[in-house]
Amino acid sequence: MQLKGAGNMEEYRELAAAIPPFVRYVLTTLEAAGFEAYCVGGCVRDLLLRRTPGDWDMTTSARPEQTMALFGNCALPTGLKHGTVTVCSGMNRVETTTFRTDGAYADHRHPEQVTFTDSLQEDLSRRDFTVNAMAMELAGRLHDPFHGREDLKNGVLRCVGEPEKRFSEDALRILRAIRFSAQLDFEIEKETFEAISVIAPNLAKVSKERIQMELTKLLCSEHPEKIREVYETGISTYVSPAFAALDWQNARVSAALPKEKYVRWAAFLRCGNSPENAVRVLRDLKLDNETVSRVKTLVTWADVTPAADEAEVRRMMSRMEPEVWDSLMELNGYGTEIRALVALIRGRGDCLSLKELAVKGQDLIAAGVKPGKEMGSMLHELLEHVL
Ligand code: ATP
Ligand code: MG
């Protein structure tokens, strides 16, 4: 048997055993109909790293209409133009894409047109990084023409082919490189790293939402401190001017914090030294309102420690939702004394917000207070007293 990648039968068996039944079903069905079909990209990379893949992508010689016909009601035409059919298998979804090469990239982001091909190797060569350009058969046999396996072992992120050319085709790959280096804790190979700075201006053509999604994944990874690479490679000005202006060298974001995006963004944006600067960055990057509002609260209270006094702790807790308070305790590293008070306050069910106040608007109306501004400030005053 011809083995295209490094590996042995024992290991192939082990890898094959890690393919879940719903993916096995998709591969088996395609193969039984005479097509080639492989797991490809991130899921193969993650399997080799003994991590659980987040999603399962397949690459196949079947054309989209053939995949559609084969899976009938279970097939969704989610991206026919690019060869993608989503197959529903039980509760799960598998993205199945026809072997393809990508045509010219007019806008440095999307290929103008894709061309279907019968060659797995051609399909792998269009992929961004060597560690993302491996395919695996149902039986676990690996296809690895760009030596992704070796890079995976050495912890190296390297473009498939010429880095400058690949980043020029699609500038988003620049951010993907930095994001993967944080998620996998990999070094970016020298030539790939240098090409990032050269092609950085093309990032101006990538949408803010896409930039944000990559940065969010980076911040929520095991190595959020690698956000510094965005500055070191000289691409921060293309992220946003407010982002570039941050005092990033003093950023304190670490993997010890919860993985929620608002917590990680807040931990990083503390280095902007004001809630307004934090909000500016988040607005530039089109983050959702809830995240913006929570980050603003956390940055406002970052580095504030209440005295170990019930009333003061209550007052501070009342300024935010309970969940945000929990995150603030992590962010500010509060000790056992304050945490004990919080437990006491919560255990007793102390009133911490207007809606928990025993006195309601109705009661004030009954007492002759006019509804409106006056009543609002009176309720707030009462809450202050209670706190
Ligand atoms: P994740 O763990 O974030 O899902 P992934 O590597 O699976 O990482 P996807 O965005 O799901 O990333 O893409 C699946 C595969 O498609 C990649 O592994 C890669 O082979 C290819 N790919 C995705 N985006 C690009 C791109 N911009 N340029 C080239 N190849 C890409
Ligand atoms: Mg993926």
Coordinates of C-alpha atoms in Angstrom, one line a residue, residues 48-364:
L48 CA -3.6 14.4 15.2
L49 CA -3.2 16.7 18.2
R50 CA -5.6 14.4 20.1
R51 CA -8.0 17.3 20.5
T52 CA -11.7 17.1 19.9
P53 CA -12.5 18.7 16.6
G54 CA -15.0 21.6 16.8
D55 CA -16.5 20.8 13.4
W56 CA -16.1 18.1 10.7
D57 CA -15.3 19.1 7.1
M58 CA -15.3 16.6 4.3
T59 CA -13.7 16.9 0.9
T60 CA -15.0 14.7 -1.9
S61 CA -14.7 14.0 -5.6
A62 CA -18.6 14.1 -5.8
R63 CA -19.9 17.2 -7.5
P64 CA -22.4 19.2 -5.3
E65 CA -25.4 18.0 -7.3
Q66 CA -24.3 14.4 -6.8
T67 CA -23.9 14.9 -3.1
M68 CA -27.4 16.5 -3.0
A69 CA -28.9 13.5 -4.9
L70 CA -27.1 11.0 -2.7
F71 CA -28.3 12.4 0.6
G72 CA -31.7 13.5 -0.5
N73 CA -33.7 15.2 2.3
C74 CA -30.6 15.2 4.5
A75 CA -28.6 17.5 2.2
L76 CA -28.8 21.3 2.4
P77 CA -27.4 23.4 -0.4
T78 CA -25.5 25.8 1.8
G79 CA -22.8 26.9 -0.6
L80 CA -23.3 25.3 -4.0
K81 CA -21.3 27.9 -5.9
H82 CA -18.3 27.0 -3.9
G83 CA -19.1 23.3 -3.9
T84 CA -20.5 23.0 -0.4
V85 CA -23.4 20.8 0.7
T86 CA -24.2 20.4 4.3
V87 CA -25.3 16.9 5.2
C88 CA -27.4 16.5 8.3
S89 CA -26.6 13.3 10.1
G90 CA -28.8 12.8 13.2
M91 CA -28.4 15.9 15.3
N92 CA -25.1 16.7 13.6
R93 CA -24.0 18.7 10.5
V94 CA -21.1 17.8 8.2
E95 CA -19.9 20.2 5.6
T96 CA -19.1 18.4 2.4
T97 CA -17.1 20.3 -0.3
T98 CA -16.2 19.2 -3.8
F99 CA -12.4 19.0 -4.6
R100 CA -11.7 22.5 -6.0
T101 CA -9.0 25.0 -6.9
D102 CA -9.7 28.6 -6.3
G103 CA -9.5 31.1 -9.1
A104 CA -8.2 34.7 -8.9
Y105 CA -9.0 36.6 -5.7
A106 CA -10.4 39.9 -7.0
D107 CA -10.9 41.6 -3.6
H108 CA -8.1 39.9 -1.7
R109 CA -10.8 38.0 0.1
H110 CA -13.1 35.8 -2.0
P111 CA -12.1 33.8 -5.0
E112 CA -13.9 35.1 -8.1
Q113 CA -14.7 31.6 -9.1
V114 CA -13.8 28.1 -8.1
T115 CA -13.0 25.2 -10.4
F116 CA -13.9 21.7 -9.4
T117 CA -11.2 19.2 -9.9
D118 CA -10.7 15.4 -9.5
S119 CA -7.5 15.8 -7.6
L120 CA -7.3 15.7 -3.8
Q121 CA -3.8 17.1 -4.0
E122 CA -5.0 20.2 -5.9
D123 CA -7.7 20.7 -3.3
L124 CA -5.2 20.5 -0.5
S125 CA -2.9 23.0 -2.2
R126 CA -5.5 25.7 -2.1
R127 CA -5.6 25.5 1.8
D128 CA -4.0 28.1 4.0
F129 CA -1.5 26.3 6.2
T130 CA 0.3 23.0 6.0
V131 CA -1.3 21.8 9.3
N132 CA -4.7 22.6 7.7
A133 CA -3.9 20.8 4.4
M134 CA -4.1 17.2 5.4
A135 CA -6.8 14.7 4.5
M136 CA -7.8 11.5 6.2
E137 CA -9.5 8.4 4.8
L138 CA -12.3 6.5 6.6
A139 CA -9.6 3.9 7.5
G140 CA -7.4 6.6 9.0
R141 CA -4.8 6.8 6.2
L142 CA -3.3 10.2 6.0
H143 CA -2.7 12.3 2.9
D144 CA -0.2 15.0 3.7
P145 CA 1.6 16.3 0.6
F146 CA 2.8 19.5 2.3
H147 CA 4.3 17.8 5.4
G148 CA 1.8 19.3 7.8
R149 CA 2.4 16.4 10.1
E150 CA 6.0 17.4 10.6
D151 CA 5.0 21.0 11.2
L152 CA 2.4 19.8 13.7
K153 CA 5.0 17.9 15.6
N154 CA 7.4 20.9 15.6
G155 CA 4.7 23.4 16.5
V156 CA 5.2 25.4 13.3
L157 CA 2.6 27.4 11.4
R158 CA 3.6 27.6 7.7
C159 CA 1.8 28.7 4.6
V160 CA 1.1 26.1 1.9
G161 CA 3.3 27.5 -1.0
E162 CA 4.6 31.0 -1.2
P163 CA 3.5 33.1 1.8
E164 CA 3.3 36.5 0.1
K165 CA 1.2 35.0 -2.7
R166 CA -1.1 33.2 -0.4
F167 CA -1.7 36.2 1.9
S168 CA -2.3 38.4 -1.2
E169 CA -5.0 36.0 -2.4
D170 CA -6.8 36.3 0.9
A171 CA -5.7 38.8 3.6
L172 CA -7.9 37.1 6.2
R173 CA -5.2 34.4 6.3
I174 CA -2.9 36.9 8.0
L175 CA -5.2 37.0 11.0
R176 CA -5.9 33.3 10.8
A177 CA -2.1 32.7 11.1
I178 CA -1.9 34.7 14.3
R179 CA -5.1 33.2 15.7
F180 CA -3.9 29.6 15.1
S181 CA -0.5 30.4 16.6
A182 CA -2.5 31.4 19.8
Q183 CA -4.9 28.4 19.7
L184 CA -2.2 25.9 19.0
D185 CA 0.7 27.7 20.7
F186 CA 2.7 27.4 17.5
E187 CA 5.5 29.6 16.2
I188 CA 4.8 31.2 12.9
E189 CA 7.6 30.1 10.5
K190 CA 10.0 32.9 9.5
E191 CA 9.0 33.4 5.8
T192 CA 5.3 33.2 6.7
F193 CA 5.9 35.7 9.5
E194 CA 7.7 38.2 7.3
A195 CA 5.1 38.0 4.6
I196 CA 2.5 39.1 7.2
S197 CA 4.0 42.5 7.6
V198 CA 4.5 43.0 3.8
I199 CA 0.9 42.1 2.9
A200 CA -0.7 43.8 6.0
P201 CA -2.1 46.8 4.1
N202 CA -4.5 44.3 2.3
L203 CA -6.3 43.8 5.6
A204 CA -8.0 47.1 4.9
K205 CA -10.2 45.1 2.5
V206 CA -11.3 42.6 5.0
S207 CA -14.6 43.3 6.8
K208 CA -14.4 44.4 10.5
E209 CA -16.7 41.5 11.4
R210 CA -14.3 39.0 10.0
I211 CA -11.4 40.7 11.7
Q212 CA -13.3 40.7 15.0
M213 CA -14.2 37.0 14.8
E214 CA -10.5 36.1 14.4
L215 CA -9.4 38.4 17.3
T216 CA -12.2 37.0 19.5
K217 CA -11.1 33.4 18.8
L218 CA -7.5 34.5 19.6
L219 CA -8.5 36.1 22.9
C220 CA -10.6 33.1 23.9
S221 CA -7.7 30.7 23.2
E222 CA -5.2 29.1 25.6
H223 CA -2.7 31.9 24.7
P224 CA -4.6 35.2 24.6
E225 CA -1.4 37.0 25.4
K226 CA -0.4 36.3 21.8
I227 CA -2.6 39.3 20.8
R228 CA 0.7 41.1 21.0
E229 CA 1.7 39.5 17.7
V230 CA -1.0 41.6 16.1
Y231 CA 1.1 44.6 17.1
E232 CA 4.5 43.0 16.5
T233 CA 3.7 42.1 12.9
G234 CA 2.6 45.7 12.3
I235 CA -1.0 44.9 11.4
S236 CA -2.7 46.7 14.3
T237 CA -3.4 49.9 12.4
Y238 CA -5.4 47.9 9.9
V239 CA -7.5 46.5 12.7
S240 CA -8.7 49.9 13.8
P241 CA -7.0 53.2 14.8
A242 CA -8.4 52.9 18.3
F243 CA -7.1 49.4 18.6
A244 CA -3.6 50.5 17.4
A245 CA -3.6 53.3 20.0
L246 CA -3.9 50.9 23.0
D247 CA -1.1 50.6 25.5
W248 CA -0.8 46.9 24.4
Q249 CA 2.6 46.4 26.0
N250 CA 0.9 46.7 29.4
A251 CA -2.0 44.3 28.5
R252 CA -2.7 41.7 31.1
V253 CA -4.9 39.1 29.5
S254 CA -4.2 35.5 30.5
A255 CA -5.6 32.0 30.0
A256 CA -6.5 31.9 33.7
L257 CA -9.6 34.0 33.0
P258 CA -13.0 32.5 32.0
K259 CA -13.3 31.9 28.2
E260 CA -16.3 34.2 27.7
K261 CA -15.6 36.7 25.0
Y262 CA -16.6 39.8 27.1
V263 CA -14.3 38.8 29.9
R264 CA -11.3 38.2 27.6
W265 CA -12.0 41.5 25.6
A266 CA -12.3 43.4 28.9
A267 CA -9.1 41.9 30.3
F268 CA -7.3 43.0 27.1
L269 CA -9.0 46.4 26.8
R270 CA -8.1 47.4 30.3
C271 CA -4.8 48.5 28.7
G272 CA -6.8 51.3 26.9
N273 CA -7.0 53.0 30.3
S274 CA -10.6 54.1 30.0
P275 CA -14.0 52.6 29.3
E276 CA -14.5 55.1 26.4
N277 CA -11.4 53.7 24.6
A278 CA -12.5 50.2 25.2
V279 CA -15.9 51.0 23.7
R280 CA -14.4 52.7 20.7
V281 CA -12.4 49.6 19.8
L282 CA -15.4 47.3 20.2
R283 CA -17.7 49.6 18.1
D284 CA -15.0 49.8 15.4
L285 CA -15.0 46.0 15.3
K286 CA -18.8 45.7 15.3
L287 CA -19.2 43.7 18.5
D288 CA -22.7 43.2 19.7
N289 CA -24.3 45.6 22.2
E290 CA -24.4 43.2 25.1
T291 CA -20.7 42.5 24.8
V292 CA -20.0 46.3 24.5
S293 CA -22.0 47.1 27.6
R294 CA -20.5 44.3 29.7
V295 CA -16.9 45.2 28.7
K296 CA -17.6 48.8 29.5
T297 CA -18.8 47.8 33.0
L298 CA -15.8 45.5 33.6
V299 CA -13.3 48.1 32.4
T300 CA -14.9 50.8 34.5
W301 CA -14.5 48.7 37.7
A302 CA -11.2 47.0 36.8
D303 CA -8.7 47.6 39.5
V304 CA -11.3 48.8 42.0
T305 CA -11.3 46.7 45.2
P306 CA -14.1 47.4 47.7
A307 CA -13.3 47.5 51.4
A308 CA -14.1 44.3 53.2
D309 CA -17.4 45.8 54.3
E310 CA -20.9 44.4 53.5
A311 CA -22.5 47.7 52.5
E312 CA -19.6 48.6 50.2
V313 CA -19.6 45.2 48.5
R314 CA -23.4 45.3 48.1
R315 CA -23.1 48.8 46.6
M316 CA -20.6 47.6 44.0
M317 CA -22.5 44.4 43.3
S318 CA -25.6 46.4 42.6
R319 CA -23.9 48.2 39.7
M320 CA -23.9 45.1 37.4
E321 CA -25.6 41.9 36.6
P322 CA -24.6 39.0 38.9
E323 CA -22.8 37.2 36.1
V324 CA -20.7 40.2 35.3
W325 CA -19.9 40.6 39.0
D326 CA -18.6 37.0 39.0
S327 CA -16.3 37.9 36.1
L328 CA -15.1 41.0 37.8
M329 CA -14.1 39.0 40.8
E330 CA -11.9 36.9 38.5
L331 CA -10.6 39.9 36.6
N332 CA -9.6 41.8 39.7
G333 CA -8.5 38.7 41.6
Y334 CA -10.5 39.3 44.7
G335 CA -9.5 37.3 47.7
T336 CA -11.3 35.1 50.2
E337 CA -12.5 37.9 52.4
I338 CA -14.5 39.7 49.7
R339 CA -15.7 36.4 48.3
A340 CA -17.0 35.3 51.7
L341 CA -19.0 38.6 52.0
V342 CA -20.4 38.0 48.5
A343 CA -21.5 34.5 49.5
L344 CA -23.1 35.9 52.6
I345 CA -25.0 38.6 50.8
R346 CA -26.2 36.2 48.1
G347 CA -27.1 33.5 50.6
R348 CA -29.3 35.9 52.5
G349 CA -30.8 37.1 49.3
D350 CA -30.0 40.8 50.1
C351 CA -31.7 43.3 47.8
L352 CA -29.2 44.5 45.1
S353 CA -31.4 46.1 42.4
L354 CA -34.5 48.2 41.9
K355 CA -36.5 45.2 40.9
E356 CA -35.7 43.4 44.2
L357 CA -36.7 46.4 46.3
A358 CA -39.7 45.7 48.6
V359 CA -41.1 49.2 47.8
K360 CA -42.5 49.3 44.3
G361 CA -43.5 52.2 42.1
Q362 CA -47.1 51.4 42.9
D363 CA -46.5 52.0 46.6
L364 CA -45.1 55.4 45.9

